[in-house]
Tab-separated table of C-alpha atoms in Angstrom:
chain	number	residue	atom	x	y	z
H	1	MET	CA	174.240	139.151	40.329
H	2	THR	CA	175.825	138.476	43.734
H	3	PHE	CA	175.478	134.743	43.167
H	4	LEU	CA	177.520	134.935	39.992
H	5	THR	CA	180.550	136.470	41.648
H	6	GLN	CA	180.551	134.991	45.138
H	7	HIS	CA	178.539	131.784	45.314
H	8	ILE	CA	178.772	130.181	41.890
H	9	ASP	CA	180.118	126.867	43.213
H	10	ASP	CA	178.524	126.893	46.653
H	11	PRO	CA	177.296	123.301	47.195
H	12	GLY	CA	174.770	124.601	49.690
H	13	ARG	CA	172.990	126.326	46.844
H	14	LEU	CA	173.785	124.111	43.881
H	15	PHE	CA	172.635	120.885	45.532
H	16	ALA	CA	169.723	122.344	47.458
H	17	ALA	CA	167.962	123.600	44.348
H	18	SER	CA	164.246	123.181	44.987
H	19	ALA	CA	161.517	122.844	42.407
H	20	SER	CA	160.483	126.428	43.076
H	21	GLY	CA	164.030	127.804	42.841
H	22	PHE	CA	165.385	125.618	40.042
H	23	ASP	CA	164.300	127.855	37.171
H	24	ASP	CA	165.880	131.002	38.590
H	25	LEU	CA	169.124	129.194	39.394
H	26	ALA	CA	169.259	127.649	35.910
H	27	LEU	CA	168.827	131.081	34.336
H	28	GLU	CA	171.584	132.568	36.500
H	29	ILE	CA	173.965	129.782	35.556
H	30	PHE	CA	173.029	130.168	31.887
H	31	ARG	CA	174.025	133.840	31.922
H	32	TYR	CA	177.202	133.077	33.854
H	33	GLN	CA	178.201	130.418	31.343
H	34	TYR	CA	177.297	132.589	28.369
H	35	HIS	CA	179.706	135.256	29.576
H	36	ASN	CA	182.470	132.890	30.764
H	37	ASN	CA	182.436	129.944	28.345
H	38	ASP	CA	183.846	130.824	24.914
H	39	ILE	CA	182.502	127.762	23.102
H	40	TYR	CA	179.031	128.066	24.595
H	41	ARG	CA	178.873	131.808	23.844
H	42	GLN	CA	179.968	131.238	20.250
H	43	TYR	CA	177.287	128.576	19.854
H	44	CYS	CA	174.595	130.842	21.324
H	45	ASN	CA	175.655	133.693	19.055
H	46	ALA	CA	175.671	131.408	16.024
H	47	ILE	CA	172.016	130.547	16.621
H	48	HIS	CA	171.222	134.221	17.334
H	49	ILE	CA	170.403	133.961	21.025
H	50	ASP	CA	170.159	137.178	23.030
H	51	PRO	CA	170.841	136.071	26.641
H	52	SER	CA	168.878	138.984	28.074
H	53	ALA	CA	165.791	137.722	26.241
H	54	VAL	CA	165.954	134.218	27.766
H	55	LYS	CA	163.413	134.220	30.596
H	56	HIS	CA	162.562	130.516	30.940
H	57	PRO	CA	164.693	127.325	31.090
H	58	ALA	CA	162.961	125.913	28.010
H	59	LYS	CA	164.433	128.801	26.028
H	60	ILE	CA	168.018	128.227	27.205
H	61	PRO	CA	170.196	126.943	24.328
H	62	PHE	CA	171.426	123.374	24.810
H	63	LEU	CA	174.955	122.716	23.586
H	64	PRO	CA	175.132	119.647	21.292
H	65	ILE	CA	177.101	116.954	23.104
H	66	ARG	CA	179.437	116.444	20.143
H	67	PHE	CA	181.263	119.667	21.104
H	68	PHE	CA	182.889	117.695	23.931
H	69	LYS	CA	184.667	115.663	21.242
H	70	THR	CA	186.139	118.629	19.413
H	71	HIS	CA	186.547	121.493	21.909
H	72	GLU	CA	187.519	122.249	25.489
H	73	VAL	CA	184.141	123.064	26.985
H	74	LYS	CA	185.212	125.146	29.989
H	75	THR	CA	183.524	127.943	31.919
H	76	THR	CA	186.269	130.338	33.071
H	77	ALA	CA	189.945	129.633	32.460
H	78	PHE	CA	191.449	126.949	34.701
H	79	ASP	CA	193.837	124.042	34.870
H	80	PRO	CA	191.648	120.937	35.331
H	81	SER	CA	191.946	118.735	38.393
H	82	VAL	CA	191.082	115.781	36.180
H	83	ILE	CA	190.023	115.177	32.585
H	84	PHE	CA	187.352	112.515	32.245
H	85	GLU	CA	187.213	110.757	28.894
H	86	SER	CA	184.526	108.601	27.327
H	87	SER	CA	185.429	105.107	26.188
H	88	GLY	CA	184.022	105.226	22.666
H	89	THR	CA	184.947	102.543	20.160
H	90	THR	CA	187.862	101.998	17.794
H	91	GLY	CA	188.076	104.826	15.286
H	92	THR	CA	185.820	107.237	17.172
H	93	VAL	CA	186.807	110.504	18.813
H	94	ASN	CA	186.173	110.387	22.555
H	95	SER	CA	184.515	113.100	24.592
H	96	ARG	CA	186.574	114.902	27.209
H	97	HIS	CA	185.240	116.657	30.289
H	98	PHE	CA	187.617	119.149	31.888
H	99	VAL	CA	186.768	119.186	35.602
H	100	LYS	CA	187.914	122.197	37.575
H	101	ASP	CA	187.034	120.924	41.039
H	102	THR	CA	186.547	117.227	41.800
H	103	ASN	CA	184.976	118.221	45.133
H	104	ILE	CA	181.924	119.440	43.209
H	105	TYR	CA	181.678	116.092	41.402
H	106	ARG	CA	182.034	114.186	44.652
H	107	GLU	CA	179.432	116.345	46.394
H	108	SER	CA	177.078	115.793	43.482
H	109	PHE	CA	177.202	112.006	43.293
H	110	MET	CA	177.455	111.455	47.064
H	111	THR	CA	174.453	113.692	47.774
H	112	CYS	CA	172.534	112.006	44.969
H	113	PHE	CA	173.468	108.489	46.100
H	114	ASN	CA	172.477	109.266	49.689
H	115	SER	CA	169.104	110.603	48.580
H	116	PHE	CA	168.316	107.422	46.608
H	117	TYR	CA	170.019	104.732	48.711
H	118	GLY	CA	171.022	106.199	52.041
H	119	ASP	CA	174.502	106.251	53.571
H	120	ALA	CA	177.096	104.418	51.446
H	121	GLY	CA	178.572	103.148	54.713
H	122	ASN	CA	175.597	100.798	55.042
H	123	TYR	CA	176.631	98.855	51.933
H	124	CYS	CA	179.388	96.718	50.577
H	125	ILE	CA	180.127	98.387	47.218
H	126	ILE	CA	181.380	96.173	44.381
H	127	GLY	CA	182.270	97.363	40.886
H	128	LEU	CA	182.171	94.956	37.925
H	129	LEU	CA	183.470	97.401	35.328
H	130	PRO	CA	186.192	95.662	33.295
H	131	SER	CA	186.055	97.819	30.166
H	132	TYR	CA	186.189	100.984	32.275
H	133	LEU	CA	188.998	99.756	34.510
H	134	GLU	CA	191.093	98.898	31.464
H	135	ARG	CA	191.426	102.551	30.494
H	136	ASN	CA	192.274	105.775	32.261
H	137	ASN	CA	190.091	108.716	33.244
H	138	SER	CA	186.686	107.044	33.568
H	139	SER	CA	184.263	109.203	35.552
H	140	LEU	CA	182.257	106.089	36.447
H	141	VAL	CA	185.288	104.345	37.955
H	142	TRP	CA	186.164	107.555	39.803
H	143	MET	CA	182.646	107.699	41.264
H	144	VAL	CA	182.501	104.035	42.279
H	145	ASN	CA	185.952	104.270	43.839
H	146	GLU	CA	184.798	107.193	45.990
H	147	LEU	CA	181.693	105.243	47.045
H	148	ILE	CA	183.970	102.346	48.010
H	149	ARG	CA	186.139	104.687	50.080
H	150	ALA	CA	183.055	106.073	51.813
H	151	SER	CA	181.836	102.570	52.649
H	152	HIS	CA	184.976	101.181	54.370
H	153	HIS	CA	183.586	97.643	54.066
H	154	PRO	CA	186.360	94.982	53.969
H	155	ASN	CA	184.813	93.246	50.942
H	156	ASN	CA	184.511	96.400	48.833
H	157	GLY	CA	186.401	96.413	45.566
H	158	PHE	CA	186.609	96.228	41.782
H	159	TYR	CA	186.582	93.056	39.725
H	160	LEU	CA	187.910	92.467	36.242
H	161	TYR	CA	187.420	88.837	35.211
H	162	ASP	CA	187.850	86.899	38.470
H	163	PHE	CA	184.255	85.713	38.522
H	164	GLU	CA	184.891	82.900	40.989
H	165	LYS	CA	186.178	85.334	43.607
H	166	LEU	CA	183.223	87.631	42.944
H	167	GLN	CA	180.849	84.711	43.473
H	168	GLN	CA	182.489	83.919	46.806
H	169	THR	CA	182.257	87.546	47.914
H	170	LEU	CA	178.576	87.851	47.036
H	171	LEU	CA	177.649	84.541	48.686
H	172	GLY	CA	179.641	85.464	51.786
H	173	ASN	CA	177.805	88.773	52.023
H	174	GLU	CA	174.503	86.944	51.618
H	175	GLN	CA	175.334	84.593	54.481
H	176	ARG	CA	176.085	87.596	56.695
H	177	GLN	CA	172.988	89.409	55.412
H	178	GLN	CA	175.234	92.270	54.387
H	179	GLN	CA	173.493	94.818	52.162
H	180	THR	CA	175.485	94.979	48.919
H	181	ILE	CA	175.385	97.034	45.733
H	182	LEU	CA	176.927	95.438	42.651
H	183	ILE	CA	177.491	98.166	40.041
H	184	GLY	CA	178.277	96.609	36.690
H	185	VAL	CA	178.595	97.182	32.976
H	186	THR	CA	175.818	95.244	31.291
H	187	TYR	CA	177.775	92.673	29.286
H	188	ALA	CA	179.916	91.752	32.321
H	189	LEU	CA	176.860	91.301	34.537
H	190	ILE	CA	175.301	88.958	31.988
H	191	ASP	CA	178.555	87.015	31.584
H	192	PHE	CA	178.918	86.629	35.339
H	193	PHE	CA	175.395	85.624	36.290
H	194	THR	CA	174.915	83.188	33.402
H	195	ALA	CA	178.147	81.482	34.493
H	196	TYR	CA	177.444	81.709	38.248
H	197	PRO	CA	173.697	81.766	38.885
H	198	MET	CA	172.683	82.356	42.499
H	199	LYS	CA	169.835	83.704	44.592
H	200	LEU	CA	170.488	87.137	46.053
H	201	LEU	CA	168.315	88.498	48.845
H	202	ASN	CA	170.539	91.294	50.140
H	203	THR	CA	172.170	92.542	46.934
H	204	ILE	CA	171.123	95.350	44.598
H	205	ILE	CA	172.289	94.843	41.011
H	206	MET	CA	172.779	98.167	39.246
H	207	GLU	CA	173.537	98.113	35.527
H	208	THR	CA	175.174	101.101	33.894
H	209	GLY	CA	174.538	100.146	30.264
H	210	GLY	CA	177.304	99.034	27.974
H	211	MET	CA	177.090	96.199	25.470
H	212	LYS	CA	179.562	97.968	23.155
H	213	GLY	CA	179.319	95.445	20.342
H	214	ARG	CA	180.382	92.539	22.555
H	215	LYS	CA	177.107	90.669	22.307
H	216	GLU	CA	173.954	90.619	20.275
H	217	GLU	CA	172.083	93.789	21.144
H	218	LEU	CA	169.392	93.197	23.746
H	219	THR	CA	166.540	95.360	24.902
H	220	ARG	CA	166.697	96.693	28.422
H	221	SER	CA	163.770	94.493	29.440
H	222	GLU	CA	165.563	91.422	28.025
H	223	VAL	CA	168.722	92.262	29.975
H	224	HIS	CA	166.755	92.774	33.164
H	225	SER	CA	164.843	89.524	32.642
H	226	ILE	CA	168.104	87.590	32.263
H	227	LEU	CA	169.604	89.133	35.392
H	228	MET	CA	166.456	88.621	37.449
H	229	GLU	CA	166.286	84.963	36.415
H	230	PHE	CA	169.919	84.100	37.106
H	231	ALA	CA	170.293	86.250	40.247
H	232	GLY	CA	166.942	85.376	41.796
H	233	ILE	CA	165.894	89.019	42.165
H	234	THR	CA	162.697	90.885	41.322
H	235	GLU	CA	164.141	94.228	40.152
H	236	VAL	CA	167.307	95.483	38.473
H	237	HIS	CA	168.424	99.032	39.181
H	238	SER	CA	169.992	101.290	36.557
H	239	GLU	CA	172.221	104.359	36.499
H	240	TYR	CA	172.056	107.060	33.828
H	241	GLY	CA	175.184	109.150	33.581
H	242	MET	CA	177.791	110.189	31.075
H	243	THR	CA	181.267	111.617	30.820
H	244	GLU	CA	179.941	115.075	30.000
H	245	LEU	CA	177.821	115.338	33.171
H	246	LEU	CA	178.617	115.591	36.874
H	247	SER	CA	175.240	114.213	37.980
H	248	GLN	CA	173.402	110.908	37.607
H	249	ALA	CA	169.839	109.662	37.517
H	250	TYR	CA	168.794	106.313	39.008
H	251	ALA	CA	166.057	103.832	38.186
H	252	LYS	CA	165.028	101.443	40.941
H	253	LYS	CA	162.462	99.552	38.897
H	254	GLU	CA	161.272	99.100	35.326
H	255	GLY	CA	164.028	101.303	33.896
H	256	ARG	CA	162.273	104.520	34.899
H	257	PHE	CA	164.833	107.094	35.999
H	258	ALA	CA	164.484	109.895	38.521
H	259	CYS	CA	166.842	112.864	38.767
H	260	PRO	CA	168.285	114.589	41.828
H	261	GLN	CA	166.773	117.995	42.498
H	262	TRP	CA	169.615	119.916	40.797
H	263	MET	CA	169.234	117.968	37.538
H	264	GLN	CA	166.365	117.898	35.065
H	265	VAL	CA	165.732	116.056	31.827
H	266	CYS	CA	163.656	117.702	29.135
H	267	ILE	CA	163.050	116.703	25.533
H	268	ARG	CA	163.505	118.275	22.136
H	269	ALA	CA	161.768	117.370	18.914
H	270	GLU	CA	163.874	115.148	16.662
H	271	ASP	CA	163.150	117.389	13.677
H	272	ASP	CA	163.558	120.703	15.530
H	273	PRO	CA	166.443	121.046	18.037
H	274	PHE	CA	165.001	124.288	19.403
H	275	ALA	CA	161.551	122.877	20.236
H	276	VAL	CA	162.128	121.960	23.883
H	277	THR	CA	159.523	120.652	26.319
H	278	LEU	CA	160.023	120.500	30.081
H	279	ALA	CA	158.258	117.888	32.185
H	280	SER	CA	156.073	120.660	33.604
H	281	GLY	CA	154.856	121.390	30.071
H	282	ILE	CA	153.656	117.854	29.316
H	283	ARG	CA	149.872	117.861	29.043
H	284	ASP	CA	149.367	114.106	28.947
H	285	ARG	CA	151.091	111.454	31.060
H	286	PHE	CA	154.253	111.410	28.947
H	287	THR	CA	155.773	112.386	25.628
H	288	ALA	CA	158.847	111.259	23.690
H	289	GLY	CA	161.812	112.995	22.114
H	290	ALA	CA	165.580	113.476	22.283
H	291	ILE	CA	167.095	114.070	25.712
H	292	ASN	CA	168.304	117.488	26.823
H	293	VAL	CA	169.874	117.631	30.278
H	294	ILE	CA	170.116	120.506	32.725
H	295	ASP	CA	172.872	119.645	35.193
H	296	LEU	CA	173.503	122.514	37.589
H	297	ALA	CA	176.582	120.726	38.961
H	298	ASN	CA	178.262	121.328	35.588
H	299	ILE	CA	178.951	124.887	36.637
H	300	TYR	CA	182.487	125.020	35.182
H	301	SER	CA	181.632	123.112	32.018
H	302	CYS	CA	178.188	123.487	30.442
H	303	SER	CA	174.995	122.863	32.387
H	304	PHE	CA	172.792	122.617	29.292
H	305	ILE	CA	173.536	119.657	27.020
H	306	ALA	CA	171.650	118.194	24.067
H	307	THR	CA	172.450	114.475	24.093
H	308	ASP	CA	172.086	111.860	21.362
H	309	ASP	CA	169.710	109.733	23.452
H	310	LEU	CA	165.971	109.285	23.087
H	311	CYS	CA	163.536	109.017	25.961
H	312	ARG	CA	159.953	108.921	27.087
H	313	LEU	CA	159.563	111.822	29.543
H	314	TYR	CA	156.797	111.720	32.141
H	315	SER	CA	155.004	114.717	33.577
H	316	ASP	CA	156.500	113.997	37.018
H	317	GLY	CA	160.028	114.463	35.618
H	318	SER	CA	160.961	110.770	35.461
H	319	PHE	CA	162.048	109.249	32.146
H	320	GLU	CA	162.735	106.014	30.298
H	321	VAL	CA	165.631	105.763	27.853
H	322	LEU	CA	164.472	104.451	24.476
H	323	GLY	CA	167.731	104.269	22.545
H	324	ARG	CA	169.869	106.579	20.431
H	325	LEU	CA	169.315	108.951	17.560
H	326	ASP	CA	170.041	107.553	14.117
H	327	ASN	CA	173.648	107.966	12.963
H	328	SER	CA	174.942	108.997	16.401
H	329	ASP	CA	178.226	107.478	17.527
H	330	VAL	CA	178.144	104.349	19.619
H	331	ARG	CA	179.398	105.304	23.062
H	332	GLY	CA	181.271	103.184	25.561
H	333	CYS	CA	178.269	103.421	27.886
H	334	SER	CA	175.992	102.618	24.948
H	335	LEU	CA	172.386	102.432	25.968
H	336	MET	CA	170.203	99.487	25.231
H	337	ILE	CA	166.979	99.913	23.339
H	338	ALA	CA	163.977	99.901	25.631
H	339	THR	CA	160.820	98.078	24.749
């Protein structure tokens, strides 16, 4: 148990988790969180889990995500560096994520970003996230702001509703052949590109989800088709993340997400929350179910979360988001239904 007492938050181990070592590390973190997270331990006890009998990640209990709305989900006692809060909608209770060490969050998303896209310094980073900027404590805004700081490009920045200035920035970057990443909430991206169509050759458009009742619900493929038509691009990238996690998955094409090596998505049966299947256990090419996430970066929260999202999980560990479970709350980063 040396890891549990001396190296629990060592980025060198957390973010270097290999396929061969992931299972053992997940089990160590499970036992650490069982003994040091009151809410998680109470949940495990309520469903009669003996931690010493859990020998495989598929048998680890996944905490229902709704607990982040009603409890302080914290591993060990600490005063948080920041409290991230979901946006939700009017009349809903928002989730809160108590973050002990923002350095762990930064290490997680920077390492992940670099593995998918390379050094952030190579890009101009632009955030089109009006609904997130209009409230406090958004983990997405925090992440994009840190990517902007790492880039140092003079045209980096956030945009609310100044679409004309955003158009000028993007076209100027195109003229200079400056590689650009435009990270945007879905409804704002559609509003912008339908009002200011252009042809982008050096810009990656990354949608984060989020229609939030502002427009007629669209499928992911419909959204991507609109953006590809009006932006003159062949692919739209996507980011899968949430307030309750410290890690993200990215999709570079066709809405099929891949996780960093310290994060895994598995699925549970809709009619049996304890019937969990890992990607390694899929016999055919893919199978569908509700999303459970193992996020090893969530060391001081809970690394094992049962979400309200549905997905198609492939045997290689990639996944497509299909929508949300019936009767689950609409979230601020509400996911579109996939076709």
